[in-house]
Short mmCIF file of C-alpha atoms in Angstrom, two decimals:
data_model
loop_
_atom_site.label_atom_id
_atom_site.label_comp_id
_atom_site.label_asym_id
_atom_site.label_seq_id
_atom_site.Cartn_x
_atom_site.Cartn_y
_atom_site.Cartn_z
CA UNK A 1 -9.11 -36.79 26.80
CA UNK A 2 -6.76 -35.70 23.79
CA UNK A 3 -4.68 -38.69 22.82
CA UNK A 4 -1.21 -37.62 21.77
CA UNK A 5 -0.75 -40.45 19.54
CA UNK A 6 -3.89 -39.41 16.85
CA UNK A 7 -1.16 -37.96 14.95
CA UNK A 8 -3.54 -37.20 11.71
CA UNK A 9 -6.54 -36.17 13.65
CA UNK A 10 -8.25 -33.01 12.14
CA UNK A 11 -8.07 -31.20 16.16
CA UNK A 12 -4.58 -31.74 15.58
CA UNK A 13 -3.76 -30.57 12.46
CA UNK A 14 -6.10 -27.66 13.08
CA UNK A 15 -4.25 -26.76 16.35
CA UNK A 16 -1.02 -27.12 14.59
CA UNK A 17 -2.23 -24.94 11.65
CA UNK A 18 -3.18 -22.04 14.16
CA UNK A 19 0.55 -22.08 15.85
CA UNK A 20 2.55 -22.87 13.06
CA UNK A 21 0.54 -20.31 11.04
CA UNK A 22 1.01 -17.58 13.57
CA UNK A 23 4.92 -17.96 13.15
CA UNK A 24 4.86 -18.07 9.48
CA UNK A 25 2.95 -14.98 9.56
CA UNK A 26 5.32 -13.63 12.19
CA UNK A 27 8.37 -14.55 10.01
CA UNK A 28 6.84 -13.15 6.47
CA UNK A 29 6.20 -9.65 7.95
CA UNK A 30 9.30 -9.67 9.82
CA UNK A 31 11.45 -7.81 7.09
CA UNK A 32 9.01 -4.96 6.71
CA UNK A 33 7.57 -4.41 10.21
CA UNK A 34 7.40 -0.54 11.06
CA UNK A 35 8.02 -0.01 7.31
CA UNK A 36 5.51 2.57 5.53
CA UNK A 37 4.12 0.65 2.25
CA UNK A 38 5.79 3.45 0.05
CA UNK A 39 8.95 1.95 1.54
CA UNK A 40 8.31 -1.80 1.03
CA UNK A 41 7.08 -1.19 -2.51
CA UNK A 42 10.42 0.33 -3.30
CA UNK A 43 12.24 -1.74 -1.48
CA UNK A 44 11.42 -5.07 -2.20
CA UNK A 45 8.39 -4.82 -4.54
CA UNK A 46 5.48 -6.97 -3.43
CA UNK A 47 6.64 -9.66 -0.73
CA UNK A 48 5.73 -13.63 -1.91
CA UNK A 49 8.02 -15.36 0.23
CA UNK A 50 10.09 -15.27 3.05
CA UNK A 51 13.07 -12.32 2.92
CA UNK A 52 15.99 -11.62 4.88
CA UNK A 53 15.67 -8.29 6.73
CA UNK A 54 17.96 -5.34 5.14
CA UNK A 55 20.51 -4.05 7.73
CA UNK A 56 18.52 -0.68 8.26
CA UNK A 57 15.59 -2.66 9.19
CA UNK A 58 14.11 -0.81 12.34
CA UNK A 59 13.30 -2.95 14.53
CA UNK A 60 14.92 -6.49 13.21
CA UNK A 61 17.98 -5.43 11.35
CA UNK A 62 19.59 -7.82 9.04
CA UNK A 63 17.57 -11.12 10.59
CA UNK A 64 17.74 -13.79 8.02
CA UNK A 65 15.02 -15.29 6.15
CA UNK A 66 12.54 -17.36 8.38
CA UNK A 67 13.28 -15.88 11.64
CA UNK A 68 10.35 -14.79 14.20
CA UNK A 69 9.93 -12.42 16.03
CA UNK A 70 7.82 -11.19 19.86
CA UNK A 71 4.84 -12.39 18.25
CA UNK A 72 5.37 -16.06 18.01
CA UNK A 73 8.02 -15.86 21.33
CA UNK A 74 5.43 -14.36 23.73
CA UNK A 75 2.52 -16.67 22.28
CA UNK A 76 5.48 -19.73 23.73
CA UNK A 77 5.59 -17.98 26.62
CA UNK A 78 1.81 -17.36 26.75
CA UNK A 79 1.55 -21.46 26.45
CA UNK A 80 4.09 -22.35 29.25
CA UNK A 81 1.94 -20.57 31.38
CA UNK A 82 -0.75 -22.28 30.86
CA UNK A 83 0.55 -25.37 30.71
CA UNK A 84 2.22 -24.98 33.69
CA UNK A 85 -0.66 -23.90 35.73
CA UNK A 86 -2.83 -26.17 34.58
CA UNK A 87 -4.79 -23.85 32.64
CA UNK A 88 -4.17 -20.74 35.00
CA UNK A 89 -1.93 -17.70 34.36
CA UNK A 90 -0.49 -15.97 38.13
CA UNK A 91 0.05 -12.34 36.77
CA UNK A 92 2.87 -11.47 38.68
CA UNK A 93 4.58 -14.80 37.17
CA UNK A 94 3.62 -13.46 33.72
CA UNK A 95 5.11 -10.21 34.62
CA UNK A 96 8.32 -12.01 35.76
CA UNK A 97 8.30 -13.82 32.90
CA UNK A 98 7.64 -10.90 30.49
CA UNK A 99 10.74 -8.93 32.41
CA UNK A 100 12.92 -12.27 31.52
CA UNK A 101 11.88 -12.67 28.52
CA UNK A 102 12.92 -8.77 27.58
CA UNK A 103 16.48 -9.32 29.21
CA UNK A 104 17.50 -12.09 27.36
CA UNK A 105 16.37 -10.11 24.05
CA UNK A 106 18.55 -7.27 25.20
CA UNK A 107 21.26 -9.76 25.55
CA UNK A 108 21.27 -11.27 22.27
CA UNK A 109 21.40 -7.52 21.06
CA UNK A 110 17.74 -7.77 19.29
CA UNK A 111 15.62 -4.22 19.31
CA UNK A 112 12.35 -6.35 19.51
CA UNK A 113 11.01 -5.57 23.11
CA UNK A 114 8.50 -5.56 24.84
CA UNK A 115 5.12 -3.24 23.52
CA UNK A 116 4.47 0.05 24.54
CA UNK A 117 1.06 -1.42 26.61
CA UNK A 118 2.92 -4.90 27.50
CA UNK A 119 6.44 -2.34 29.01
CA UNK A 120 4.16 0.11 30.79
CA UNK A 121 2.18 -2.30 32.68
CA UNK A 122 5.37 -4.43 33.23
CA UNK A 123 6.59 -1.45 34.86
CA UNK A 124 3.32 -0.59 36.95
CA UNK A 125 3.36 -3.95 38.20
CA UNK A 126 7.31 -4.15 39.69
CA UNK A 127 6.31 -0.77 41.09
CA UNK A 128 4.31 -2.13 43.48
CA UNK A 129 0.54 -1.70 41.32
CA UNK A 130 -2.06 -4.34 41.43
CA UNK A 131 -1.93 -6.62 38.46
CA UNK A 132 -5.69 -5.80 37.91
CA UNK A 133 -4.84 -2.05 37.37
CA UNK A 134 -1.33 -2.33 35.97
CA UNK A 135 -2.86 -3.13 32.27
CA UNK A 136 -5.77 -0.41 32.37
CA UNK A 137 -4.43 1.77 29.54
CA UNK A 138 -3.31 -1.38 27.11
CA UNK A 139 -5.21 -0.71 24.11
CA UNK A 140 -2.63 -2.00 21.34
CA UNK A 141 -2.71 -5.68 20.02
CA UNK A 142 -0.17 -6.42 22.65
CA UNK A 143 -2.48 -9.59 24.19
CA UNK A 144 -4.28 -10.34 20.91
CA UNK A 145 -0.43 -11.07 19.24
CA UNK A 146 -0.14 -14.01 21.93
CA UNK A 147 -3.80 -15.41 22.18
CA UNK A 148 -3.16 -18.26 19.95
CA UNK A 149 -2.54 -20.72 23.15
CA UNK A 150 -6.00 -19.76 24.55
CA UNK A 151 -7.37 -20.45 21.40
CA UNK A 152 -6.18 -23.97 21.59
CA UNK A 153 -6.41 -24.76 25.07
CA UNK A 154 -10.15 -23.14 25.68
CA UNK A 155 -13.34 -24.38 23.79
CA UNK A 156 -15.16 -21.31 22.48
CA UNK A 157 -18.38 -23.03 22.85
CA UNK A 158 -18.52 -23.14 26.53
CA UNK A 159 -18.08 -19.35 26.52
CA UNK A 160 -17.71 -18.61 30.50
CA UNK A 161 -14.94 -20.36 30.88
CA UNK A 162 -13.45 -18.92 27.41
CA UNK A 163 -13.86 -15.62 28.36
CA UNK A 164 -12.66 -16.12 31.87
CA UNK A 165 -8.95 -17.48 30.17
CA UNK A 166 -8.65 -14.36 27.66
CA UNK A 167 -9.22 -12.10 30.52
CA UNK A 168 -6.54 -14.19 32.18
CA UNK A 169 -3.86 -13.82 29.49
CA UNK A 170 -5.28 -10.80 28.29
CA UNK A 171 -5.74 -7.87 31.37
CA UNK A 172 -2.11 -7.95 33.05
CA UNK A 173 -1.38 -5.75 30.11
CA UNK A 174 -4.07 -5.12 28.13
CA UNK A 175 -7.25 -4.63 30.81
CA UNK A 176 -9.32 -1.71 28.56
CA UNK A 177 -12.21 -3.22 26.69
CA UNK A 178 -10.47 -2.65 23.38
CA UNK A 179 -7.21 -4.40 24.54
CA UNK A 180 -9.64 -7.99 25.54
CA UNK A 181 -11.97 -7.27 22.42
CA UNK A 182 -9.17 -7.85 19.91
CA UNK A 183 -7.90 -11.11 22.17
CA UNK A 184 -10.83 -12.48 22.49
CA UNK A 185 -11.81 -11.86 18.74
CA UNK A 186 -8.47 -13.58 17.50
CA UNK A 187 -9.01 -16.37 20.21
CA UNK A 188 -12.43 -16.90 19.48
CA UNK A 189 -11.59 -17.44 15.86
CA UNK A 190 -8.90 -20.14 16.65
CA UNK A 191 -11.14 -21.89 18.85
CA UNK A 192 -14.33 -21.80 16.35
CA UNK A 193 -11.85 -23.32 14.03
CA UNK A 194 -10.29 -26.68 15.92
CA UNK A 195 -14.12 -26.93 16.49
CA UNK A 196 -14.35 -27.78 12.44
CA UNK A 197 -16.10 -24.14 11.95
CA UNK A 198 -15.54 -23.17 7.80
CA UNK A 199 -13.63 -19.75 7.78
CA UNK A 200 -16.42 -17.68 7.27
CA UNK A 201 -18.30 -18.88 10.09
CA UNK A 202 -14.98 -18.51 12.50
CA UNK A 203 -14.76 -15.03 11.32
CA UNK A 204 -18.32 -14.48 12.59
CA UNK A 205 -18.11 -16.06 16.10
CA UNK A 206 -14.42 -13.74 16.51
CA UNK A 207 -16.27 -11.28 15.64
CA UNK A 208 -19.22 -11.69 18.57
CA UNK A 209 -16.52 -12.62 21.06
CA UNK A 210 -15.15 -8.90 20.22
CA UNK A 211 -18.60 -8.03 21.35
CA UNK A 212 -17.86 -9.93 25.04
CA UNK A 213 -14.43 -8.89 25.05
CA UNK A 214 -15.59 -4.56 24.96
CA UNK A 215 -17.70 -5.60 28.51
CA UNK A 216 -14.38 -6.34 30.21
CA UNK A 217 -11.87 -4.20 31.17
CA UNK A 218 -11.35 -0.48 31.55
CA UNK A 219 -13.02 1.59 29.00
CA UNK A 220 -10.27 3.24 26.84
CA UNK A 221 -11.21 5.65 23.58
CA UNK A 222 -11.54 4.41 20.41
CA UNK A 223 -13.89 2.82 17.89
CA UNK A 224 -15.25 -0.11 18.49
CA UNK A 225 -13.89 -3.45 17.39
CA UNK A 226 -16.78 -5.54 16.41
CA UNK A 227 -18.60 -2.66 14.23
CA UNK A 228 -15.16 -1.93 12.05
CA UNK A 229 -14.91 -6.03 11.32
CA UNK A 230 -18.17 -6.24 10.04
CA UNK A 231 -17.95 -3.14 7.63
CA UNK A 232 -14.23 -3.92 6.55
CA UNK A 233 -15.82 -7.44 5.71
CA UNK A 234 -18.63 -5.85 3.78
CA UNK A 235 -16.29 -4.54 1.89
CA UNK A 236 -13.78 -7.14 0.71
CA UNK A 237 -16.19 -8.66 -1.28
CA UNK A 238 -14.63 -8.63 -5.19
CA UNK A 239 -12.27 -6.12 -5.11
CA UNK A 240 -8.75 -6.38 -5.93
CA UNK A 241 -5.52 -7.17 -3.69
CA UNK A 242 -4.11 -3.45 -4.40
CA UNK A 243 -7.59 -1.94 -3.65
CA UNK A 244 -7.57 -3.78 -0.51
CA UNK A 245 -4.28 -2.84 0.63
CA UNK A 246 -5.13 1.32 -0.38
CA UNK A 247 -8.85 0.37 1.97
CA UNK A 248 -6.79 -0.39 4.83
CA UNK A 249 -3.79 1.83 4.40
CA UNK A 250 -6.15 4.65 3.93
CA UNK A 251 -9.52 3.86 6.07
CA UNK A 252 -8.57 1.64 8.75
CA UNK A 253 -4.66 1.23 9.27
CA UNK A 254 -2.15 -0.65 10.06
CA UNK A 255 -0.53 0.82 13.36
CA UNK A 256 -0.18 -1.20 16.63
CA UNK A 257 -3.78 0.00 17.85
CA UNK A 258 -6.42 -3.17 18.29
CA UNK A 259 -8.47 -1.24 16.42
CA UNK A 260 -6.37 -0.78 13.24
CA UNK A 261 -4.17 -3.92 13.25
CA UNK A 262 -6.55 -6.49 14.09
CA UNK A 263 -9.40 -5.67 11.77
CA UNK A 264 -6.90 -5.39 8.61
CA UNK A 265 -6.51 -9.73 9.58
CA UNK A 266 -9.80 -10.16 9.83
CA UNK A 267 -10.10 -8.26 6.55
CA UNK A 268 -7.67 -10.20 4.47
CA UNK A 269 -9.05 -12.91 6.27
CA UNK A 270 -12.09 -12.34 4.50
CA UNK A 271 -10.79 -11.29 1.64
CA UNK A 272 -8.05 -14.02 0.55
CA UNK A 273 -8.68 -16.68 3.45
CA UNK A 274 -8.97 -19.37 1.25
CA UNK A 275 -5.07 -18.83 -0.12
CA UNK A 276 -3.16 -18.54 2.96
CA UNK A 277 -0.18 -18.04 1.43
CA UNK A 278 -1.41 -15.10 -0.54
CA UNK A 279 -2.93 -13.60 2.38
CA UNK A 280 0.28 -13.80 4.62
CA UNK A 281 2.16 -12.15 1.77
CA UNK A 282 -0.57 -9.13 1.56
CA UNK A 283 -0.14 -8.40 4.73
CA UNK A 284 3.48 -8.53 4.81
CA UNK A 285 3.02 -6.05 2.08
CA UNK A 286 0.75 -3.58 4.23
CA UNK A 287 2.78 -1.44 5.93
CA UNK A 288 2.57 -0.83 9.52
CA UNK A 289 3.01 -3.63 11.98
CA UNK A 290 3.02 -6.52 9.62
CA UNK A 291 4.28 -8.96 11.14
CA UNK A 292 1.68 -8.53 13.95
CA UNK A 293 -1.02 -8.28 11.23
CA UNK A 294 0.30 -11.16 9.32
CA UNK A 295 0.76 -13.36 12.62
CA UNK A 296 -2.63 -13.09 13.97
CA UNK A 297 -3.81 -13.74 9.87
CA UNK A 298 -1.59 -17.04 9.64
CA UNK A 299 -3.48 -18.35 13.05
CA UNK A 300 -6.91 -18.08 12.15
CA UNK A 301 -6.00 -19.24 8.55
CA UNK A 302 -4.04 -22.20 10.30
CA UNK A 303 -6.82 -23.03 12.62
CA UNK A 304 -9.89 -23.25 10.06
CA UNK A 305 -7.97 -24.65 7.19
CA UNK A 306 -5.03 -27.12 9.62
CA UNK A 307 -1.82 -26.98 8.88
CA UNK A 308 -1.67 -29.15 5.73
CA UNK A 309 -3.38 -26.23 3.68
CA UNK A 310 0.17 -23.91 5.00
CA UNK A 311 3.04 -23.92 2.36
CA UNK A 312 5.18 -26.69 3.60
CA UNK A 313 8.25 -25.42 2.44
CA UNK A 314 7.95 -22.03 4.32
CA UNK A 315 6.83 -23.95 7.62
CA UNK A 316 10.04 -26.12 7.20
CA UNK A 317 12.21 -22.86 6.74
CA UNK A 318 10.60 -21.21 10.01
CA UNK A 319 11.12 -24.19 11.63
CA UNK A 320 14.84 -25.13 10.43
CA UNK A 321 16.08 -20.99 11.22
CA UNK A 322 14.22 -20.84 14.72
CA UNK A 323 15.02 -24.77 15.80
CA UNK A 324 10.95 -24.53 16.50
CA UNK A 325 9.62 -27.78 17.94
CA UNK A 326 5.73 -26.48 18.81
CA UNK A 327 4.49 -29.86 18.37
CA UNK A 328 4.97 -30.74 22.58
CA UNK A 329 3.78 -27.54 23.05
CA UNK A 330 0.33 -28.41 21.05
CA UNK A 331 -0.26 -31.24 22.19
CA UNK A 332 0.03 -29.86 25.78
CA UNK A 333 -2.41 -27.45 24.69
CA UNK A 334 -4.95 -29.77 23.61
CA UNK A 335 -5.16 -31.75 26.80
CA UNK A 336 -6.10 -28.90 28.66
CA UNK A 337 -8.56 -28.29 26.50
CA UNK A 338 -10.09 -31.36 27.01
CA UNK A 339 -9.83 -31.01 30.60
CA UNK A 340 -10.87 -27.74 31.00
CA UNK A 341 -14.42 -28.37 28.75
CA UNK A 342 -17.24 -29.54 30.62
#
């Protein structure tokens, strides 16, 4: 079993890395989410650090420096769950939750709500549909933006079982085989990583997980996950951070679609993994739906490099503006995983 009082073990700090990376991420592309990169580059040049949002901000208008956004909030909620049920996720409590979770966002006046995938199959599901068909036209990044539990709590290596709790967390809302490819890509990455895997080799078992993830699930149209990581990989390889950001801009994107969002991390990934704080900031700079981008970026980067290799004084920020105590959380985490591997 995990013992909670290894403070400095590298599991921990690698676990640690992947959730406290995925809010960082969340909180650098917070101020430039939904903005074009035209718009960013005029606006506030190239980002290197956390920003407050502007008050025209689309989506998170006039948020202060540090603060997170659905990304990092549904991941939490993605962890209760499992924690609670001992590993297992009840869909129609993750609905309920999901519902509760958008109310209280409405309340506080925030325009940060649920996904287009994540609302639709919300509403399917109080309608009376089966959880198992509510999710079937989910194709966005909706489930792979709040993996980062499984990734924790599920050892990649024992791949049944993996697979079975991405499906889990994954097809409520997101049950098309692009929709569970991009989970269990980001998932599998995280996992590879609190397993000691070097970057490069974490990038590579994501990317064959994508491969188990397209066998589950509706099939939806679009291109194929796996395929588009391995060529946007291919071609990271010495080019410059402004090329990089015109490749993706121009050739893949940067929209909410698995296909686009989710292979621009795994490109930067690739491309500046080994300076996370560089790579957060480029895809902050993208365009699109940064802060998704970024999120997904700062977890794998957090969970092959542990959270020690993170800027310090941006976790503290995040952590100081959001009151965020994931530490209970992680640890939580990381006895199920050592209960649920054989």
């Amino acid at each position: 079993m995990f013992d909670a009082a290894d403070h400095a073990s590298p599991l921990r700090q690698r676990a640690l890395g992947a959730f406290y990376g995925l809010a960082l991420g969340d909180a650098l592309g917070m101020p430039t989410q939904s903005l074009s990169r035209q718009q960013i580059v005029a606006t506030f040049g190239e980002i290197t650090t956390l920003i407050d949002a502007r008050a025209d901000q689309p989506i998170a208008p006039g948020m202060p420096a540090g603060s997170i956004t659905d990304d990092t909030e549904q991941a939490m909620l993605i962890a209760d769950l499992l924690i609670d049920g001992r590993g297992s996720i009840d869909p129609l409590t993750f609905a309920e939750r999901l519902i509760a979770w958008e109310d209280d966002m409405r309340a506080r006046g925030s325009r940060d709500l649920l996904g287009p995938s994540t609302q639709r199959a919300v509403a399917r599901i109080t309608q009376g549909i089966p959880p198992e068909e509510a999710g079937r036209l989910g194709a966005t990044n909706g489930a792979a933006m709040r993996i980062t539990p499984v990734g924790i709590a599920f050892d990649v290596a024992y791949a049944e079982r993996f697979m079975e709790a991405v499906y889990a967390a994954s097809s409520v809302t997101h049950n098309t085989g692009l929709g569970i490819a991009g989970a269990a890509s980001v998932a599998a990455t995280i996992s590879a990583g609190l397993n000691g895997a070097a970057l490069a080799q974490a990038l590579d078992i994501g990317t064959e997980f994508a491969e188990h993830g397209e066998r589950l699930g509706y099939w939806f149209a679009g291109a194929r996950l796996a395929p588009r990581i391995r060529w946007i990989r291919s071609q990271m390889a010495g080019i410059s951070d402004a090329t990089a950001i015109t490749l993706l801009n121009d050739l893949v994107g940067t929209s909410v679609l698995a296909q686009e969002s989710i292979v621009a991390a795994f490109a930067l990934a690739e491309l500046a993994g080994d300076a996370p704080q560089r790579a957060l900031c480029l895809a902050a700079s993208l365009g699109g739906d940064t802060d998704t981008i970024a999120a997904i970026l700062g977890a794998m980067l957090g969970a092959c490099a542990g959270l020690d290799a993170l800027p310090s004084d941006l976790i503290d920020q995040v952590k100081r503006r959001n009151r965020l105590d994931l530490e209970p959380r992680v640890e939580a985490l990381l006895t199920l995983r050592a209960s649920t591997s054989p």
